[in-house]
Amino acid sequence: MNNIKANDYLNVVVQLLAHVFPIRNYFLLHEFPTPGTPQLALRFSTLVRKLWNPKAFRSHVSPHELLQEIALRSSKRFTLTQQSDPVEFLSWFLNNLHLSLGGSKKPSKTPTSVVQAAFQGHLRIESQAITAHSDTQNARLVFTESGDIKSQTTPFLILTLDLPPTPLFQSANRESIIPHVPLTTLLNKYNGITASEKLAHRVRHRLLHPLPPYLLFHIKRFSKNRFVSERNPTIVTFPSPRSLDMSPYVEPNPDIWPPGEPILYDLVANIILDPTVAVPGATDEAAADKGVNAASGASSSGAGAGSEKVSWMVQLHDKAMSAENNRQHSERAGEQQGPEWLEIQDLFVKKAETETLFTREGYLMVWERRKVPGMNSRKGKNPAK
């Protein structure tokens, strides 16, 4: 996809959504009534069809028509001349696309659009108020938790994963030490036990059945306060892009899924950022504007702002190559045909090795739920008929 000026944040999101099967198939096959369909859905459908057209005259497409509609609908919040945060754009785009397809604004138990059917799940949030009072004997503040626990169930499209803070004291050679954290450690936020503090409340999260077919993980790298804006360079590791078990983070419900059975997800797409590579075709002056502050939405100078150049790219799973490699392996016909992953940055496409996916700064991950033969997604105890 063409990067007209600074729309690489949109390119990676469109590539990501175009490789989510329910979204791709819907916008490829659905016939939209031209008079009554909002332009946002029509133009996104046109772009998806151009991306998947096997007889296209050119090997690249331009998203300028979709960008014009997005700039109009968002009151120029997202434009092609200024880089934005892909997660902020994805959140806005999914909600507006949901409404454009006739989705309901009110919470519903059943999905009202293909967007909700693909990504929406539910989680339970428990909060306890934390109060402070003085201890007369020791002359210090004492913090106590309220005995009243408030619980609410809320829908979600994107799950945010909080990175641990970077070390306060670093070595003389700062670049030589890059902190790492396993993905499963970040997911403990949703196990119902690990608590976080927010606005004088202790909050716990727990995922609920049924989980959606696709999970969106936002790795929160950018933080800002009144003085600085910082990017957390911690690398999120995972042993394999396949077989992520989500069952430890979901509240058991025997009516939907048998207890003890794993709920496996496979990685489909991964949006990453490279703070050392400028966007191809951008001038030095334009690239300087695409620093950490531009990506995080901050206007004040902070750590790495202006001097660091950020570029968004996406890693996609090539399922056709994966199927061919599996066939070669089953037939013992020799070596694999090639890597199963592609790394796309605007017009530049290169192959990526599976073993090195976690070595980049991941920002947004898409995991696809694996279908289990003989298992009904609604009734875990009864085999599918």
CSV table of C-alpha atoms in Angstrom, one decimal:
chain,number,residue,atom,x,y,z
A,1,MET,CA,0.0,0.0,0.0
A,2,ASN,CA,1.2,3.5,-0.8
A,3,ASN,CA,2.4,5.7,2.0
A,4,ILE,CA,1.3,9.1,0.6
A,5,LYS,CA,3.0,11.1,3.3
A,6,ALA,CA,2.5,9.8,6.9
A,7,ASN,CA,-0.3,7.3,6.7
A,8,ASP,CA,1.8,4.2,7.5
A,9,TYR,CA,-0.3,3.9,10.7
A,10,LEU,CA,-3.4,3.3,8.6
A,11,ASN,CA,-1.6,0.9,6.2
A,12,VAL,CA,-0.7,-1.5,8.9
A,13,VAL,CA,-4.2,-1.5,10.4
A,14,VAL,CA,-5.8,-2.1,7.0
A,15,GLN,CA,-3.4,-5.0,6.2
A,16,LEU,CA,-4.2,-6.4,9.7
A,17,LEU,CA,-8.0,-6.3,9.2
A,18,ALA,CA,-7.7,-7.6,5.6
A,19,HIS,CA,-6.1,-10.8,7.0
A,20,VAL,CA,-8.9,-11.5,9.6
A,21,PHE,CA,-11.0,-14.0,7.8
A,22,PRO,CA,-14.5,-12.9,8.9
A,23,ILE,CA,-13.7,-9.2,8.1
A,24,ARG,CA,-12.1,-10.1,4.8
A,25,ASN,CA,-14.8,-12.4,3.6
A,26,TYR,CA,-17.6,-10.1,4.6
A,27,PHE,CA,-16.2,-7.1,2.7
A,28,LEU,CA,-15.2,-9.2,-0.3
A,29,LEU,CA,-18.5,-11.1,-0.8
A,30,HIS,CA,-21.2,-8.8,0.7
A,31,GLU,CA,-23.2,-6.7,-1.8
A,32,PHE,CA,-23.6,-3.3,-0.3
A,33,PRO,CA,-26.7,-1.3,-1.4
A,34,THR,CA,-25.1,1.9,-2.8
A,35,PRO,CA,-27.8,4.4,-1.9
A,36,GLY,CA,-28.1,3.4,1.7
A,37,THR,CA,-24.6,2.4,2.8
A,38,PRO,CA,-22.3,4.9,4.5
A,39,GLN,CA,-19.2,5.8,2.6
A,40,LEU,CA,-16.8,4.4,5.3
A,41,ALA,CA,-18.0,0.9,4.7
A,42,LEU,CA,-18.1,1.2,0.9
A,43,ARG,CA,-14.6,2.6,0.6
A,44,PHE,CA,-13.1,0.1,3.0
A,45,SER,CA,-14.8,-2.7,1.0
A,46,THR,CA,-13.4,-1.3,-2.2
A,47,LEU,CA,-9.9,-1.2,-0.7
A,48,VAL,CA,-10.1,-4.8,0.6
A,49,ARG,CA,-11.2,-6.0,-2.8
A,50,LYS,CA,-8.3,-4.2,-4.4
A,51,LEU,CA,-5.9,-5.8,-2.0
A,52,TRP,CA,-7.2,-9.3,-2.7
A,53,ASN,CA,-7.7,-8.9,-6.5
A,54,PRO,CA,-5.5,-11.6,-8.2
A,55,LYS,CA,-5.9,-9.9,-11.6
A,56,ALA,CA,-4.9,-6.4,-10.5
A,57,PHE,CA,-2.8,-4.4,-13.1
A,58,ARG,CA,-0.6,-2.9,-10.4
A,59,SER,CA,1.0,-4.7,-7.5
A,60,HIS,CA,0.2,-1.8,-5.1
A,61,VAL,CA,-2.9,0.1,-4.1
A,62,SER,CA,-3.5,3.6,-2.8
A,63,PRO,CA,-5.8,4.2,0.3
A,64,HIS,CA,-6.4,7.9,-0.5
A,65,GLU,CA,-10.2,7.4,-1.0
A,66,LEU,CA,-10.6,5.7,2.4
A,67,LEU,CA,-8.3,8.3,4.0
A,68,GLN,CA,-10.4,11.2,2.7
A,69,GLU,CA,-13.5,9.7,4.3
A,70,ILE,CA,-11.7,8.9,7.5
A,71,ALA,CA,-10.4,12.5,7.8
A,72,LEU,CA,-14.0,13.8,7.2
A,73,ARG,CA,-15.6,11.4,9.7
A,74,SER,CA,-13.0,12.0,12.4
A,75,SER,CA,-12.9,15.8,12.0
A,76,LYS,CA,-9.3,15.5,10.8
A,77,ARG,CA,-8.2,13.6,13.8
A,78,PHE,CA,-6.7,11.0,11.5
A,79,THR,CA,-5.1,12.4,8.3
A,80,LEU,CA,-2.5,11.4,5.8
A,81,THR,CA,-0.2,14.3,6.7
A,82,GLN,CA,0.3,13.5,10.4
A,83,GLN,CA,1.2,10.2,11.9
A,84,SER,CA,-1.1,8.8,14.6
A,85,ASP,CA,-1.2,5.9,17.0
A,86,PRO,CA,-2.4,2.7,15.2
A,87,VAL,CA,-4.3,1.5,18.3
A,88,GLU,CA,-6.2,4.8,18.7
A,89,PHE,CA,-7.0,4.7,15.0
A,90,LEU,CA,-8.1,1.0,15.1
A,91,SER,CA,-10.4,1.7,18.1
A,92,TRP,CA,-12.0,4.6,16.3
A,93,PHE,CA,-12.2,2.7,13.0
A,94,LEU,CA,-13.8,-0.5,14.5
A,95,ASN,CA,-16.5,1.5,16.3
A,96,ASN,CA,-17.4,3.7,13.3
A,97,LEU,CA,-17.3,0.7,11.0
A,98,HIS,CA,-19.6,-1.2,13.4
A,99,LEU,CA,-22.1,1.7,13.3
A,100,SER,CA,-21.8,2.0,9.5
A,101,LEU,CA,-22.8,-1.6,9.1
A,102,GLY,CA,-26.0,-1.0,11.2
A,103,GLY,CA,-24.6,-2.2,14.5
A,104,SER,CA,-26.3,-1.2,17.7
A,105,LYS,CA,-25.0,1.5,20.0
A,106,LYS,CA,-26.4,-0.2,23.1
A,107,PRO,CA,-24.7,-3.3,24.6
A,108,SER,CA,-26.1,-6.5,23.2
A,109,LYS,CA,-25.7,-10.2,24.2
A,110,THR,CA,-25.5,-11.2,20.6
A,111,PRO,CA,-23.3,-9.5,18.0
A,112,THR,CA,-25.0,-6.9,15.8
A,113,SER,CA,-22.2,-6.6,13.2
A,114,VAL,CA,-19.3,-8.6,11.8
A,115,VAL,CA,-17.0,-6.4,13.8
A,116,GLN,CA,-18.5,-7.5,17.1
A,117,ALA,CA,-18.8,-11.1,15.9
A,118,ALA,CA,-15.0,-11.2,15.2
A,119,PHE,CA,-13.5,-9.2,18.1
A,120,GLN,CA,-16.0,-8.6,20.9
A,121,GLY,CA,-15.7,-10.4,24.2
A,122,HIS,CA,-16.7,-9.7,27.8
A,123,LEU,CA,-14.8,-9.4,31.0
A,124,ARG,CA,-15.6,-8.8,34.7
A,125,ILE,CA,-14.1,-5.9,36.6
A,126,GLU,CA,-14.0,-5.9,40.4
A,127,SER,CA,-12.9,-2.8,42.2
A,128,GLN,CA,-12.3,-2.0,45.9
A,129,ALA,CA,-11.9,1.6,47.2
A,130,ILE,CA,-8.6,2.4,49.0
A,131,THR,CA,-8.8,4.9,51.8
A,132,ALA,CA,-6.0,6.6,53.7
A,133,HIS,CA,-6.2,7.6,57.4
A,134,SER,CA,-3.5,8.6,59.9
A,135,ASP,CA,-2.1,6.2,62.4
A,136,THR,CA,-1.9,8.2,65.7
A,137,GLN,CA,0.6,5.8,67.3
A,138,ASN,CA,3.2,5.6,64.5
A,139,ALA,CA,2.3,9.0,63.0
A,140,ARG,CA,2.1,7.8,59.4
A,141,LEU,CA,-0.6,7.2,56.8
A,142,VAL,CA,-2.3,3.8,56.7
A,143,PHE,CA,-4.1,2.6,53.5
A,144,THR,CA,-7.0,0.2,53.9
A,145,GLU,CA,-9.2,-1.6,51.4
A,146,SER,CA,-12.9,-1.2,51.5
A,147,GLY,CA,-14.9,-4.4,52.3
A,148,ASP,CA,-17.4,-3.5,49.6
A,149,ILE,CA,-16.4,-5.0,46.2
A,150,LYS,CA,-18.1,-3.6,43.2
A,151,SER,CA,-18.4,-5.9,40.2
A,152,GLN,CA,-19.5,-5.1,36.6
A,153,THR,CA,-19.4,-6.9,33.3
A,154,THR,CA,-18.3,-4.9,30.3
A,155,PRO,CA,-17.6,-5.7,26.6
A,156,PHE,CA,-14.3,-5.3,25.0
A,157,LEU,CA,-12.7,-5.2,21.5
A,158,ILE,CA,-9.1,-4.6,22.5
A,159,LEU,CA,-7.3,-5.9,25.6
A,160,THR,CA,-4.5,-3.7,26.9
A,161,LEU,CA,-1.4,-5.3,28.3
A,162,ASP,CA,0.7,-3.1,30.7
A,163,LEU,CA,4.5,-3.4,30.4
A,164,PRO,CA,6.5,-3.3,33.6
A,165,PRO,CA,8.5,0.0,34.1
A,166,THR,CA,11.9,0.1,32.7
A,167,PRO,CA,14.8,0.0,35.2
A,168,LEU,CA,15.5,3.3,36.9
A,169,PHE,CA,19.3,2.8,37.0
A,170,GLN,CA,20.8,1.6,33.7
A,171,SER,CA,24.3,0.7,32.6
A,172,ALA,CA,26.7,3.1,31.0
A,173,ASN,CA,26.0,1.5,27.6
A,174,ARG,CA,22.2,1.9,27.6
A,175,GLU,CA,21.8,0.1,24.3
A,176,SER,CA,23.4,-3.1,25.5
A,177,ILE,CA,20.5,-4.0,27.9
A,178,ILE,CA,17.0,-4.5,26.6
A,179,PRO,CA,14.5,-5.8,29.2
A,180,HIS,CA,12.3,-8.8,28.3
A,181,VAL,CA,9.0,-10.0,29.6
A,182,PRO,CA,6.9,-13.1,28.7
A,183,LEU,CA,3.5,-12.5,27.1
A,184,THR,CA,2.0,-14.9,29.7
A,185,THR,CA,3.2,-12.6,32.5
A,186,LEU,CA,1.4,-9.6,31.0
A,187,LEU,CA,-1.8,-11.7,30.6
A,188,ASN,CA,-1.8,-12.3,34.3
A,189,LYS,CA,-3.6,-9.0,34.5
A,190,TYR,CA,-6.8,-10.9,33.5
A,191,ASN,CA,-6.5,-13.9,35.8
A,192,GLY,CA,-8.8,-12.3,38.4
A,193,ILE,CA,-6.1,-12.4,41.1
A,194,THR,CA,-3.5,-9.9,40.0
A,195,ALA,CA,-4.6,-6.4,41.1
A,196,SER,CA,-3.7,-3.0,39.8
A,197,GLU,CA,-4.4,0.5,41.3
A,198,LYS,CA,-6.4,3.0,39.4
A,199,LEU,CA,-8.0,6.2,40.7
A,200,ALA,CA,-7.8,5.2,44.4
A,201,HIS,CA,-9.3,1.8,43.6
A,202,ARG,CA,-7.8,-1.7,43.5
A,203,VAL,CA,-9.0,-3.3,40.3
A,204,ARG,CA,-9.0,-6.9,39.2
A,205,HIS,CA,-10.0,-8.2,35.7
A,206,ARG,CA,-11.3,-11.6,34.6
A,207,LEU,CA,-12.2,-12.8,31.1
A,208,LEU,CA,-15.5,-14.5,30.6
A,209,HIS,CA,-16.8,-17.2,28.3
A,210,PRO,CA,-17.2,-17.3,25.4
A,211,LEU,CA,-14.0,-15.8,24.1
A,212,PRO,CA,-14.2,-14.1,20.7
A,213,PRO,CA,-12.8,-15.8,17.6
A,214,TYR,CA,-10.0,-13.2,17.5
A,215,LEU,CA,-8.2,-11.4,20.3
A,216,LEU,CA,-6.6,-8.0,19.9
A,217,PHE,CA,-3.7,-7.4,22.4
A,218,HIS,CA,-2.5,-3.8,22.7
A,219,ILE,CA,1.0,-3.6,24.3
A,220,LYS,CA,1.0,-0.2,26.0
A,221,ARG,CA,4.4,1.2,25.2
A,222,PHE,CA,3.8,4.9,25.4
A,223,SER,CA,3.2,6.8,28.6
A,224,LYS,CA,3.0,10.5,29.2
A,225,ASN,CA,2.5,12.9,32.0
A,226,ARG,CA,2.7,16.7,32.5
A,227,PHE,CA,6.4,16.8,31.7
A,228,VAL,CA,7.6,14.0,29.5
A,229,SER,CA,6.4,11.4,27.0
A,230,GLU,CA,8.3,8.1,27.0
A,231,ARG,CA,8.4,4.9,25.0
A,232,ASN,CA,9.0,1.6,26.9
A,233,PRO,CA,11.4,-0.6,24.8
A,234,THR,CA,10.7,-3.8,26.6
A,235,ILE,CA,10.5,-6.8,24.3
A,236,VAL,CA,7.5,-9.1,24.8
A,237,THR,CA,8.5,-12.7,24.2
A,238,PHE,CA,6.5,-15.8,23.4
A,239,PRO,CA,7.8,-19.3,22.9
A,240,SER,CA,5.8,-19.8,19.7
A,241,PRO,CA,3.3,-18.0,17.5
A,242,ARG,CA,1.1,-21.0,17.9
A,243,SER,CA,-0.8,-22.6,20.8
A,244,LEU,CA,-1.3,-19.7,23.2
A,245,ASP,CA,-3.5,-21.1,26.0
A,246,MET,CA,-6.0,-18.6,27.3
A,247,SER,CA,-7.8,-20.9,29.7
A,248,PRO,CA,-5.9,-19.7,32.8
A,249,TYR,CA,-7.3,-16.2,32.3
A,250,VAL,CA,-11.0,-17.2,31.7
A,251,GLU,CA,-13.5,-17.8,34.5
A,252,PRO,CA,-14.6,-21.5,34.3
A,253,ASN,CA,-18.1,-22.1,32.9
A,254,PRO,CA,-18.9,-25.8,32.4
A,255,ASP,CA,-22.0,-25.0,30.3
A,256,ILE,CA,-19.8,-23.4,27.6
A,257,TRP,CA,-16.3,-25.0,27.9
A,258,PRO,CA,-15.2,-28.1,29.9
A,259,PRO,CA,-12.9,-27.1,32.8
A,260,GLY,CA,-9.3,-28.1,32.3
A,261,GLU,CA,-9.5,-28.0,28.5
A,262,PRO,CA,-7.0,-25.6,26.8
A,263,ILE,CA,-8.3,-22.7,24.8
A,264,LEU,CA,-5.7,-22.3,22.1
A,265,TYR,CA,-5.0,-19.2,19.9
A,266,ASP,CA,-2.5,-18.8,17.0
A,267,LEU,CA,-0.8,-15.5,16.1
A,268,VAL,CA,-2.2,-14.1,12.8
A,269,ALA,CA,-0.7,-10.5,12.7
A,270,ASN,CA,1.6,-8.4,14.7
A,271,ILE,CA,2.0,-4.6,14.3
A,272,ILE,CA,5.5,-3.6,15.3
A,273,LEU,CA,7.4,-0.3,15.5
A,274,ASP,CA,11.0,0.5,14.6
A,275,PRO,CA,12.2,3.7,16.2
A,276,THR,CA,15.4,3.7,14.2
A,277,VAL,CA,14.0,3.5,10.7
A,278,ALA,CA,12.4,6.4,9.0
A,279,VAL,CA,9.4,5.9,6.8
A,280,PRO,CA,10.5,5.2,3.2
A,281,GLY,CA,10.3,8.2,1.0
A,282,ALA,CA,10.0,10.7,3.9
A,283,THR,CA,12.3,13.7,4.1
A,284,ASP,CA,14.4,14.3,7.1
A,285,GLU,CA,12.2,17.2,8.2
A,286,ALA,CA,9.0,15.0,7.8
A,287,ALA,CA,10.7,12.1,9.6
A,288,ALA,CA,11.6,14.2,12.5
A,289,ASP,CA,7.9,15.0,13.0
A,290,LYS,CA,7.2,11.3,13.3
A,291,GLY,CA,8.9,10.8,16.7
A,292,VAL,CA,7.7,9.1,19.8
A,293,ASN,CA,5.4,12.1,20.6
A,294,ALA,CA,3.6,11.8,17.3
A,295,ALA,CA,3.0,8.2,17.8
A,296,SER,CA,1.7,8.6,21.3
A,297,GLY,CA,-0.3,11.7,20.6
A,298,ALA,CA,1.7,14.0,22.8
A,299,SER,CA,2.9,17.4,21.7
A,300,SER,CA,5.5,18.1,24.4
A,301,SER,CA,9.1,16.9,24.0
A,302,GLY,CA,10.0,13.8,25.9
A,303,ALA,CA,12.3,10.9,25.9
A,304,GLY,CA,13.4,10.4,22.3
A,305,ALA,CA,11.0,12.9,20.9
A,306,GLY,CA,12.0,14.5,17.7
A,307,SER,CA,15.4,12.7,17.6
A,308,GLU,CA,13.9,9.2,17.3
A,309,LYS,CA,12.2,8.2,14.0
A,310,VAL,CA,9.5,5.7,14.3
A,311,SER,CA,8.1,3.5,11.5
A,312,TRP,CA,5.1,1.2,11.6
A,313,MET,CA,5.2,-2.2,10.0
A,314,VAL,CA,3.1,-5.4,10.2
A,315,GLN,CA,4.1,-9.1,10.3
A,316,LEU,CA,1.5,-11.3,8.7
A,317,HIS,CA,1.1,-15.1,8.7
A,318,ASP,CA,1.2,-16.6,5.2
A,319,LYS,CA,-1.3,-19.4,5.6
A,320,ALA,CA,-0.8,-20.6,2.0
A,321,MET,CA,3.0,-21.1,2.7
A,322,SER,CA,2.1,-22.7,6.0
A,323,ALA,CA,-0.2,-25.2,4.4
A,324,GLU,CA,2.5,-26.1,1.8
A,325,ASN,CA,5.1,-26.6,4.5
A,326,ASN,CA,2.7,-28.9,6.4
A,327,ARG,CA,2.1,-30.9,3.2
A,328,GLN,CA,5.8,-31.2,2.6
A,329,HIS,CA,6.3,-32.3,6.1
A,330,SER,CA,3.5,-34.9,6.0
A,331,GLU,CA,4.9,-36.3,2.7
A,332,ARG,CA,8.5,-36.1,3.9
A,333,ALA,CA,9.2,-34.5,0.5
A,334,GLY,CA,12.2,-32.5,1.7
A,335,GLU,CA,12.9,-29.1,3.1
A,336,GLN,CA,10.3,-26.4,3.7
A,337,GLN,CA,9.4,-24.1,0.8
A,338,GLY,CA,10.1,-20.9,2.8
A,339,PRO,CA,9.3,-18.8,5.8
A,340,GLU,CA,5.6,-18.6,6.9
A,341,TRP,CA,5.7,-15.0,7.8
A,342,LEU,CA,5.8,-11.7,5.8
A,343,GLU,CA,7.0,-8.3,7.1
A,344,ILE,CA,5.2,-5.5,5.3
A,345,GLN,CA,6.1,-1.8,5.5
A,346,ASP,CA,4.1,0.2,3.0
A,347,LEU,CA,5.4,-1.0,-0.4
A,348,PHE,CA,8.3,-3.1,1.0
A,349,VAL,CA,7.7,-6.7,1.6
A,350,LYS,CA,10.2,-9.2,3.0
A,351,LYS,CA,10.1,-12.6,4.6
A,352,ALA,CA,10.5,-13.1,8.3
A,353,GLU,CA,11.6,-16.1,10.3
A,354,THR,CA,9.2,-17.5,12.9
A,355,GLU,CA,12.0,-17.7,15.5
A,356,THR,CA,12.7,-14.0,15.3
A,357,LEU,CA,9.1,-12.6,15.5
A,358,PHE,CA,9.3,-11.7,19.2
A,359,THR,CA,12.6,-9.9,18.9
A,360,ARG,CA,10.9,-6.7,17.6
A,361,GLU,CA,8.9,-4.2,19.6
A,362,GLY,CA,5.4,-5.5,19.2
A,363,TYR,CA,2.6,-3.0,19.6
A,364,LEU,CA,-0.7,-4.7,18.5
A,365,MET,CA,-1.2,-8.5,18.2
A,366,VAL,CA,-4.0,-10.5,16.6
A,367,TRP,CA,-4.5,-14.0,17.8
A,368,GLU,CA,-7.0,-16.4,16.1
A,369,ARG,CA,-8.9,-19.0,18.1
A,370,ARG,CA,-8.1,-22.5,17.0
A,371,LYS,CA,-11.0,-24.7,16.0
A,372,VAL,CA,-11.1,-27.9,17.9
A,373,PRO,CA,-12.7,-30.9,16.0
A,374,GLY,CA,-15.6,-32.4,17.7
A,375,MET,CA,-15.9,-29.6,20.2
A,376,ASN,CA,-18.9,-27.2,20.1
A,377,SER,CA,-17.9,-23.6,21.1
A,378,ARG,CA,-21.1,-23.1,23.0
A,379,LYS,CA,-21.6,-26.5,24.7
A,380,GLY,CA,-18.3,-27.8,25.8
A,381,LYS,CA,-19.6,-31.2,27.0
A,382,ASN,CA,-21.5,-32.0,23.9
A,383,PRO,CA,-19.7,-32.9,20.6
A,384,ALA,CA,-20.6,-30.9,17.6
A,385,LYS,CA,-23.3,-32.5,15.5
